Short mmCIF file of C-alpha atoms in Angstrom, two decimals:
data_model
loop_
_atom_site.label_atom_id
_atom_site.label_comp_id
_atom_site.label_asym_id
_atom_site.label_seq_id
_atom_site.Cartn_x
_atom_site.Cartn_y
_atom_site.Cartn_z
CA UNK A 1 -71.90 97.89 -4.96
CA UNK A 2 -68.70 98.16 -6.92
CA UNK A 3 -66.84 98.78 -3.67
CA UNK A 4 -68.18 95.45 -2.20
CA UNK A 5 -67.06 93.40 -5.25
CA UNK A 6 -63.57 94.88 -5.07
CA UNK A 7 -63.28 94.10 -1.33
CA UNK A 8 -64.39 90.47 -1.92
CA UNK A 9 -61.76 89.98 -4.63
CA UNK A 10 -58.93 91.25 -2.41
CA UNK A 11 -60.08 88.98 0.44
CA UNK A 12 -60.06 85.89 -1.81
CA UNK A 13 -56.57 86.64 -3.07
CA UNK A 14 -55.17 87.04 0.42
CA UNK A 15 -56.83 83.80 1.65
CA UNK A 16 -55.52 81.49 -1.10
CA UNK A 17 -52.06 83.11 -1.25
CA UNK A 18 -51.36 82.47 2.42
CA UNK A 19 -52.65 78.83 2.50
CA UNK A 20 -49.94 76.01 2.72
CA UNK A 21 -49.15 74.20 -0.56
CA UNK A 22 -50.36 70.57 -0.85
CA UNK A 23 -48.07 67.81 -2.18
CA UNK A 24 -49.72 65.50 -4.68
CA UNK A 25 -48.35 61.97 -5.22
CA UNK A 26 -48.03 61.16 -8.87
CA UNK A 27 -48.63 57.62 -10.17
CA UNK A 28 -45.63 56.48 -12.23
CA UNK A 29 -45.97 54.04 -15.12
CA UNK A 30 -44.77 50.43 -14.63
CA UNK A 31 -41.03 49.78 -14.80
CA UNK A 32 -41.21 48.00 -18.09
CA UNK A 33 -42.60 51.10 -19.64
CA UNK A 34 -39.92 53.36 -18.29
CA UNK A 35 -37.20 54.22 -20.77
CA UNK A 36 -33.89 53.56 -19.21
CA UNK A 37 -31.23 56.06 -19.80
CA UNK A 38 -27.75 54.63 -20.11
CA UNK A 39 -25.14 56.70 -18.40
CA UNK A 40 -21.84 56.66 -20.27
CA UNK A 41 -19.09 55.80 -17.79
CA UNK A 42 -16.02 57.85 -17.85
CA UNK A 43 -13.10 55.84 -19.24
CA UNK A 44 -10.31 55.24 -16.75
CA UNK A 45 -6.75 54.97 -17.99
CA UNK A 46 -4.97 51.72 -17.01
CA UNK A 47 -2.05 51.89 -14.64
CA UNK A 48 0.52 49.54 -16.10
CA UNK A 49 2.38 49.24 -12.85
CA UNK A 50 -0.51 48.11 -10.67
CA UNK A 51 -2.61 46.11 -13.16
CA UNK A 52 0.10 44.20 -14.99
CA UNK A 53 2.29 42.03 -12.77
CA UNK A 54 5.96 42.82 -13.12
CA UNK A 55 7.96 39.61 -13.55
CA UNK A 56 11.45 38.95 -12.36
CA UNK A 57 13.52 38.82 -15.57
CA UNK A 58 14.30 35.36 -16.97
CA UNK A 59 17.90 34.48 -16.31
CA UNK A 60 19.43 32.12 -18.87
CA UNK A 61 22.87 30.82 -18.04
CA UNK A 62 24.58 29.24 -21.00
CA UNK A 63 27.43 26.76 -20.96
CA UNK A 64 29.03 24.41 -23.42
CA UNK A 65 26.55 21.63 -22.84
CA UNK A 66 23.48 22.82 -20.96
CA UNK A 67 21.12 25.77 -20.64
CA UNK A 68 19.85 26.46 -17.16
CA UNK A 69 16.63 28.43 -16.90
CA UNK A 70 15.46 30.22 -13.79
CA UNK A 71 11.66 30.22 -13.83
CA UNK A 72 10.20 33.73 -13.39
CA UNK A 73 8.19 34.48 -10.28
CA UNK A 74 5.88 37.49 -9.97
CA UNK A 75 6.37 40.05 -7.23
CA UNK A 76 2.84 39.35 -5.98
CA UNK A 77 3.70 35.66 -5.64
CA UNK A 78 6.89 36.53 -3.80
CA UNK A 79 4.97 38.66 -1.32
CA UNK A 80 2.41 35.90 -0.72
CA UNK A 81 5.01 33.19 -0.13
CA UNK A 82 5.89 32.33 3.43
CA UNK A 83 9.35 33.46 4.45
CA UNK A 84 10.27 29.96 5.63
CA UNK A 85 9.42 28.63 2.16
CA UNK A 86 11.76 31.16 0.61
CA UNK A 87 14.58 30.15 2.96
CA UNK A 88 13.97 26.50 2.21
CA UNK A 89 14.04 27.13 -1.54
CA UNK A 90 17.19 29.20 -1.30
CA UNK A 91 18.93 26.43 0.62
CA UNK A 92 17.94 23.90 -2.04
CA UNK A 93 18.95 26.11 -4.93
CA UNK A 94 22.27 27.39 -3.62
CA UNK A 95 25.20 26.17 -5.67
CA UNK A 96 28.80 26.32 -4.63
CA UNK A 97 30.41 28.22 -7.48
CA UNK A 98 33.72 26.48 -6.96
CA UNK A 99 32.09 23.16 -7.79
CA UNK A 100 29.52 24.23 -10.36
CA UNK A 101 31.60 23.38 -13.43
CA UNK A 102 32.33 19.69 -13.09
CA UNK A 103 33.98 17.27 -15.46
CA UNK A 104 33.47 13.58 -14.79
CA UNK A 105 34.11 10.44 -16.83
CA UNK A 106 32.15 7.20 -16.79
CA UNK A 107 34.01 4.10 -18.02
CA UNK A 108 32.41 0.69 -18.38
CA UNK A 109 32.96 -2.64 -20.23
CA UNK A 110 29.70 -3.16 -22.15
CA UNK A 111 30.22 -6.90 -22.62
CA UNK A 112 30.07 -7.41 -18.85
CA UNK A 113 28.00 -4.67 -17.18
CA UNK A 114 25.63 -3.30 -19.81
CA UNK A 115 22.79 -4.31 -17.46
CA UNK A 116 23.93 -1.70 -14.93
CA UNK A 117 25.63 0.92 -17.09
CA UNK A 118 22.61 2.81 -18.43
CA UNK A 119 20.90 3.01 -15.04
CA UNK A 120 24.14 4.16 -13.40
CA UNK A 121 24.52 6.88 -16.03
CA UNK A 122 20.94 7.99 -15.39
CA UNK A 123 21.73 8.19 -11.68
CA UNK A 124 24.74 10.42 -12.34
CA UNK A 125 22.71 12.68 -14.63
CA UNK A 126 19.86 12.87 -12.12
CA UNK A 127 22.21 13.83 -9.30
CA UNK A 128 23.95 16.57 -11.30
CA UNK A 129 20.58 17.84 -12.51
CA UNK A 130 19.40 18.06 -8.90
CA UNK A 131 22.55 20.03 -8.04
CA UNK A 132 21.86 22.32 -11.04
CA UNK A 133 25.51 21.89 -11.91
CA UNK A 134 27.18 22.91 -15.15
CA UNK A 135 28.94 19.69 -16.10
CA UNK A 136 30.54 17.58 -18.82
CA UNK A 137 29.89 13.83 -18.59
CA UNK A 138 32.38 11.92 -20.76
CA UNK A 139 31.37 8.28 -21.41
CA UNK A 140 33.85 5.63 -22.57
CA UNK A 141 32.99 2.01 -23.38
CA UNK A 142 36.06 -0.21 -22.95
CA UNK A 143 34.00 -3.18 -24.24
CA UNK A 144 35.88 -5.61 -21.96
CA UNK A 145 38.38 -5.67 -19.11
CA UNK A 146 41.54 -6.39 -21.06
CA UNK A 147 44.58 -4.41 -19.96
CA UNK A 148 44.92 -2.85 -23.41
CA UNK A 149 41.31 -1.63 -23.53
CA UNK A 150 41.40 -0.30 -19.97
CA UNK A 151 44.61 1.59 -20.69
CA UNK A 152 43.10 3.00 -23.89
CA UNK A 153 39.91 4.11 -22.10
CA UNK A 154 41.81 5.93 -19.37
CA UNK A 155 44.09 7.54 -21.98
CA UNK A 156 41.04 9.12 -23.61
CA UNK A 157 39.93 10.45 -20.23
CA UNK A 158 43.38 11.94 -19.54
CA UNK A 159 43.41 13.61 -22.97
CA UNK A 160 40.25 15.46 -21.94
CA UNK A 161 41.94 16.64 -18.75
CA UNK A 162 39.38 14.81 -16.59
CA UNK A 163 40.53 13.64 -13.16
CA UNK A 164 37.24 12.42 -11.65
CA UNK A 165 36.11 9.01 -12.87
CA UNK A 166 33.41 6.46 -12.08
CA UNK A 167 34.58 3.09 -13.40
CA UNK A 168 32.07 0.24 -13.51
CA UNK A 169 34.55 -2.65 -13.52
CA UNK A 170 34.66 -5.98 -11.68
CA UNK A 171 37.48 -7.01 -9.31
CA UNK A 172 39.20 -8.78 -12.24
CA UNK A 173 40.19 -5.37 -13.64
CA UNK A 174 41.84 -4.05 -10.48
CA UNK A 175 45.46 -4.69 -11.43
CA UNK A 176 45.04 -3.00 -14.82
CA UNK A 177 43.27 0.00 -13.29
CA UNK A 178 45.92 0.33 -10.60
CA UNK A 179 48.64 0.59 -13.26
CA UNK A 180 46.98 3.30 -15.32
CA UNK A 181 45.52 5.59 -12.62
CA UNK A 182 47.70 8.61 -11.80
CA UNK A 183 48.01 10.36 -8.44
CA UNK A 184 45.98 13.41 -9.54
CA UNK A 185 42.92 11.24 -10.29
CA UNK A 186 40.01 10.08 -8.16
CA UNK A 187 38.48 6.85 -9.46
CA UNK A 188 35.33 5.52 -7.84
CA UNK A 189 34.62 1.78 -8.25
CA UNK A 190 30.94 0.96 -7.51
CA UNK A 191 31.32 -2.82 -7.98
CA UNK A 192 34.49 -3.48 -5.99
CA UNK A 193 35.14 -3.85 -2.25
CA UNK A 194 38.35 -2.60 -0.69
CA UNK A 195 39.12 -6.09 0.65
CA UNK A 196 39.49 -7.25 -2.98
CA UNK A 197 42.51 -4.96 -3.40
CA UNK A 198 45.75 -5.91 -1.65
CA UNK A 199 47.76 -2.79 -2.52
CA UNK A 200 47.55 0.86 -1.47
CA UNK A 201 46.39 3.51 -3.90
CA UNK A 202 44.80 6.70 -2.57
CA UNK A 203 43.37 7.43 -6.02
CA UNK A 204 40.98 4.47 -5.83
CA UNK A 205 37.70 4.61 -3.89
CA UNK A 206 35.82 1.35 -3.34
CA UNK A 207 32.02 1.47 -3.38
CA UNK A 208 30.55 -2.04 -3.41
CA UNK A 209 28.13 -3.09 -0.70
CA UNK A 210 29.44 -5.66 1.77
CA UNK A 211 27.66 -9.01 1.65
CA UNK A 212 29.91 -10.03 4.55
CA UNK A 213 28.29 -7.39 6.75
CA UNK A 214 24.81 -8.38 5.61
CA UNK A 215 25.34 -12.08 6.37
CA UNK A 216 26.96 -11.18 9.68
CA UNK A 217 23.94 -9.13 10.72
CA UNK A 218 21.54 -11.88 9.64
CA UNK A 219 23.51 -14.48 11.60
CA UNK A 220 22.79 -12.62 14.85
CA UNK A 221 19.16 -13.77 14.53
CA UNK A 222 19.94 -17.40 13.80
CA UNK A 223 18.42 -19.93 16.22
CA UNK A 224 20.96 -22.60 15.29
CA UNK A 225 20.35 -25.65 13.11
CA UNK A 226 21.70 -23.66 10.16
CA UNK A 227 21.02 -24.61 6.53
CA UNK A 228 22.17 -22.90 3.34
CA UNK A 229 21.21 -23.04 -0.35
CA UNK A 230 23.55 -21.37 -2.84
CA UNK A 231 23.60 -20.93 -6.60
CA UNK A 232 26.38 -21.91 -8.99
CA UNK A 233 27.03 -18.35 -10.11
CA UNK A 234 29.72 -15.76 -9.39
CA UNK A 235 27.67 -14.09 -6.67
CA UNK A 236 26.30 -17.38 -5.34
CA UNK A 237 29.78 -18.82 -4.87
CA UNK A 238 30.98 -15.56 -3.30
CA UNK A 239 28.11 -15.68 -0.81
CA UNK A 240 28.85 -19.31 -0.04
CA UNK A 241 32.47 -18.51 0.81
CA UNK A 242 31.39 -15.64 3.03
CA UNK A 243 28.77 -17.82 4.71
CA UNK A 244 31.29 -20.62 5.36
CA UNK A 245 33.70 -18.17 7.02
CA UNK A 246 30.97 -16.81 9.31
CA UNK A 247 28.88 -19.90 10.04
CA UNK A 248 30.97 -23.08 9.95
CA UNK A 249 28.35 -25.16 11.77
CA UNK A 250 25.85 -26.07 9.04
CA UNK A 251 23.60 -29.13 8.98
CA UNK A 252 22.40 -28.72 5.36
CA UNK A 253 24.29 -27.23 2.41
CA UNK A 254 22.83 -27.56 -1.09
CA UNK A 255 23.86 -26.17 -4.48
CA UNK A 256 21.16 -24.92 -6.85
CA UNK A 257 21.96 -25.33 -10.55
CA UNK A 258 21.15 -22.47 -12.91
CA UNK A 259 18.83 -24.74 -14.89
CA UNK A 260 17.00 -26.00 -11.79
CA UNK A 261 13.24 -25.33 -11.73
CA UNK A 262 11.84 -28.23 -9.70
CA UNK A 263 12.93 -28.10 -6.09
CA UNK A 264 11.00 -31.04 -4.67
CA UNK A 265 14.10 -33.12 -3.89
CA UNK A 266 15.83 -30.05 -2.46
CA UNK A 267 13.14 -28.65 -0.18
CA UNK A 268 11.53 -31.94 0.86
CA UNK A 269 14.09 -32.50 3.62
CA UNK A 270 13.05 -33.04 7.23
CA UNK A 271 16.26 -31.32 8.42
CA UNK A 272 14.92 -27.99 7.15
CA UNK A 273 12.03 -28.01 9.62
CA UNK A 274 12.63 -25.38 12.33
CA UNK A 275 16.01 -24.56 10.75
CA UNK A 276 17.64 -21.19 10.12
CA UNK A 277 17.75 -21.30 6.32
CA UNK A 278 20.02 -18.97 4.31
CA UNK A 279 19.10 -18.45 0.64
CA UNK A 280 22.14 -17.28 -1.32
CA UNK A 281 20.27 -17.40 -4.61
CA UNK A 282 18.94 -14.93 -7.18
CA UNK A 283 15.45 -13.43 -6.96
CA UNK A 284 13.81 -16.02 -9.24
CA UNK A 285 15.34 -19.04 -7.50
CA UNK A 286 14.57 -17.53 -4.09
CA UNK A 287 10.92 -17.04 -5.06
CA UNK A 288 10.59 -20.61 -6.35
CA UNK A 289 12.18 -22.05 -3.21
CA UNK A 290 9.88 -20.04 -0.93
CA UNK A 291 6.74 -21.16 -2.75
CA UNK A 292 7.77 -24.84 -2.91
CA UNK A 293 8.75 -24.97 0.75
CA UNK A 294 5.17 -24.08 1.60
CA UNK A 295 3.78 -26.40 -1.09
CA UNK A 296 5.49 -29.38 0.57
CA UNK A 297 4.68 -28.21 4.12
CA UNK A 298 8.33 -27.70 5.01
CA UNK A 299 8.58 -24.75 7.38
CA UNK A 300 11.99 -23.48 8.53
CA UNK A 301 11.91 -21.44 11.72
CA UNK A 302 13.38 -18.42 9.91
CA UNK A 303 14.61 -17.74 6.36
CA UNK A 304 17.40 -15.27 5.58
CA UNK A 305 18.34 -13.54 2.33
CA UNK A 306 20.71 -10.73 1.34
CA UNK A 307 20.41 -7.68 -0.90
CA UNK A 308 19.55 -9.92 -3.84
CA UNK A 309 16.02 -10.44 -2.50
CA UNK A 310 15.40 -6.75 -1.78
CA UNK A 311 13.42 -6.44 -4.99
CA UNK A 312 9.71 -5.61 -5.52
CA UNK A 313 9.56 -8.55 -7.95
CA UNK A 314 9.56 -10.76 -4.86
CA UNK A 315 5.97 -9.68 -4.14
CA UNK A 316 4.97 -10.54 -7.71
CA UNK A 317 6.60 -13.99 -7.80
CA UNK A 318 5.44 -15.18 -4.37
CA UNK A 319 2.38 -15.14 -2.12
CA UNK A 320 2.23 -13.43 1.25
CA UNK A 321 2.28 -16.72 3.17
CA UNK A 322 5.41 -17.83 1.28
CA UNK A 323 7.29 -14.89 2.80
CA UNK A 324 6.02 -14.97 6.37
CA UNK A 325 9.34 -16.23 7.78
CA UNK A 326 11.62 -14.28 5.43
CA UNK A 327 14.07 -11.64 6.70
CA UNK A 328 16.08 -9.59 4.16
CA UNK A 329 19.24 -7.52 4.64
CA UNK A 330 19.44 -4.23 2.74
CA UNK A 331 22.30 -1.70 2.64
CA UNK A 332 20.56 1.04 0.63
CA UNK A 333 19.82 4.06 2.82
CA UNK A 334 17.11 6.71 2.52
CA UNK A 335 17.92 9.99 0.77
CA UNK A 336 16.31 13.36 0.10
CA UNK A 337 12.92 12.77 -1.60
CA UNK A 338 13.50 15.52 -4.19
CA UNK A 339 16.86 14.02 -5.13
CA UNK A 340 15.28 10.58 -5.40
CA UNK A 341 12.48 11.94 -7.62
CA UNK A 342 14.99 13.68 -9.91
CA UNK A 343 17.02 10.48 -10.35
CA UNK A 344 13.89 8.36 -10.84
CA UNK A 345 12.59 10.76 -13.49
CA UNK A 346 15.80 10.31 -15.47
CA UNK A 347 15.72 6.51 -15.19
CA UNK A 348 17.85 5.68 -12.15
CA UNK A 349 16.68 3.45 -9.31
CA UNK A 350 18.39 4.23 -6.01
CA UNK A 351 15.59 2.62 -3.99
CA UNK A 352 16.13 -1.00 -4.99
CA UNK A 353 19.24 -1.16 -7.24
CA UNK A 354 22.31 -1.14 -5.01
CA UNK A 355 24.64 -0.43 -7.97
CA UNK A 356 22.70 2.79 -8.64
CA UNK A 357 22.86 3.70 -4.97
CA UNK A 358 26.60 3.02 -4.88
CA UNK A 359 27.00 5.20 -7.98
CA UNK A 360 25.07 7.96 -6.17
CA UNK A 361 27.42 7.76 -3.20
CA UNK A 362 30.36 8.03 -5.62
CA UNK A 363 29.17 11.00 -7.68
CA UNK A 364 28.23 12.86 -4.47
CA UNK A 365 31.74 12.25 -3.06
CA UNK A 366 33.40 13.41 -6.30
CA UNK A 367 31.13 16.45 -6.54
CA UNK A 368 32.05 17.73 -3.08
CA UNK A 369 35.54 16.23 -2.97
CA UNK A 370 34.35 14.81 0.33
CA UNK A 371 31.31 13.44 2.15
CA UNK A 372 28.22 15.63 2.49
CA UNK A 373 25.02 15.53 4.59
CA UNK A 374 23.00 15.02 1.39
CA UNK A 375 23.93 11.31 1.34
CA UNK A 376 23.89 9.45 4.68
CA UNK A 377 26.31 6.73 3.50
CA UNK A 378 29.89 7.92 3.95
CA UNK A 379 33.32 7.22 2.46
CA UNK A 380 35.95 6.42 5.10
CA UNK A 381 39.59 5.66 4.20
CA UNK A 382 38.72 5.26 0.52
CA UNK A 383 35.94 2.78 1.26
CA UNK A 384 32.16 3.24 1.41
CA UNK A 385 30.80 2.18 4.79
CA UNK A 386 27.32 0.69 4.49
CA UNK A 387 25.03 -0.05 7.43
CA UNK A 388 22.81 -3.07 6.69
CA UNK A 389 19.21 -2.94 7.90
CA UNK A 390 16.76 -5.82 8.17
CA UNK A 391 13.37 -5.92 6.46
CA UNK A 392 10.34 -8.13 6.14
CA UNK A 393 7.99 -8.06 3.16
CA UNK A 394 4.32 -7.11 3.33
CA UNK A 395 1.49 -7.01 0.82
CA UNK A 396 2.52 -3.55 -0.33
CA UNK A 397 6.29 -3.55 0.08
CA UNK A 398 9.16 -3.85 2.55
CA UNK A 399 8.94 -2.90 6.20
CA UNK A 400 12.04 -2.30 8.29
CA UNK A 401 12.44 -4.43 11.39
CA UNK A 402 13.41 -2.14 14.25
#
């Protein structure tokens, strides 16, 4: 009996020991009951070279009167920039070291040209700022155009050792300027035409626009039956003389007094109908004439005006229909948009103020000691050569007539 029990025990042990193990799936508690164990991340040391952008060092160039700062650019930004952009920027930023340090004087008689002086100065500053030039701008107010004061102003310039000058004088000062200017100087005259000077002086450069050329270009579009209104002012009389030399055959010629505001008796003239009417008047008088011509149903075939009317105030003072027949001559050319923005920011207006544009032509010529592609208007034989273009006015501005 004992032997049978022992044999049964051995058999049971062998049976269960050789049977395959079963896998039992355990039911886990819900996730909100599971305690989450936070694993502490290993701290990684920062790599100063790859995490922090290395900047190109700031380069400050000091001079007697200005500090020029080169804005830092990161290496990452440099790598992302298109190569053509870099070339373009380098071309704009390159400065000729031989011309970087520039000394220029600005002389003006405040009693006569204060209206233009500040804007001309802003134009000079804007141009030199665009060029990133290191410069000294020496300003002298001669107060008037007397020979004594002009001589005194130029003496102060010579004491400073300055040989490049922009002088905002009228033709009345030419003889006095001619006496005091030395052969080592270059004096640019924005308000004077070369034809106003009967002598030879290679030190003088004449920069005024040519109203003769503007009237000549306008006359090409005349249909005959010419009429002309002019104002009793310096410019009005000058334009009348130029007009008379170009267009002797005139059916109507009328003078507009400075105090004139009612133009009924002037515009209500049957001879003006289908005429080629030239308005040699200022912007206010021109605007009043245009509006009253339409008010009295007097319609010239075409109306001409010079640089004087190339002014955005024309759109403010008149209605669109008043200007339908108006053609305007303008001698201001287009320039680099970045240069224009720089000058505008500093208070110059080379888009509509021809004196500012003439000043720009002058400072560019003095800066390079010659013409440059930056300014399309060129100096030839000590005289600025302007090319008049014709414009009509629209609701939003002036449109060139091609």
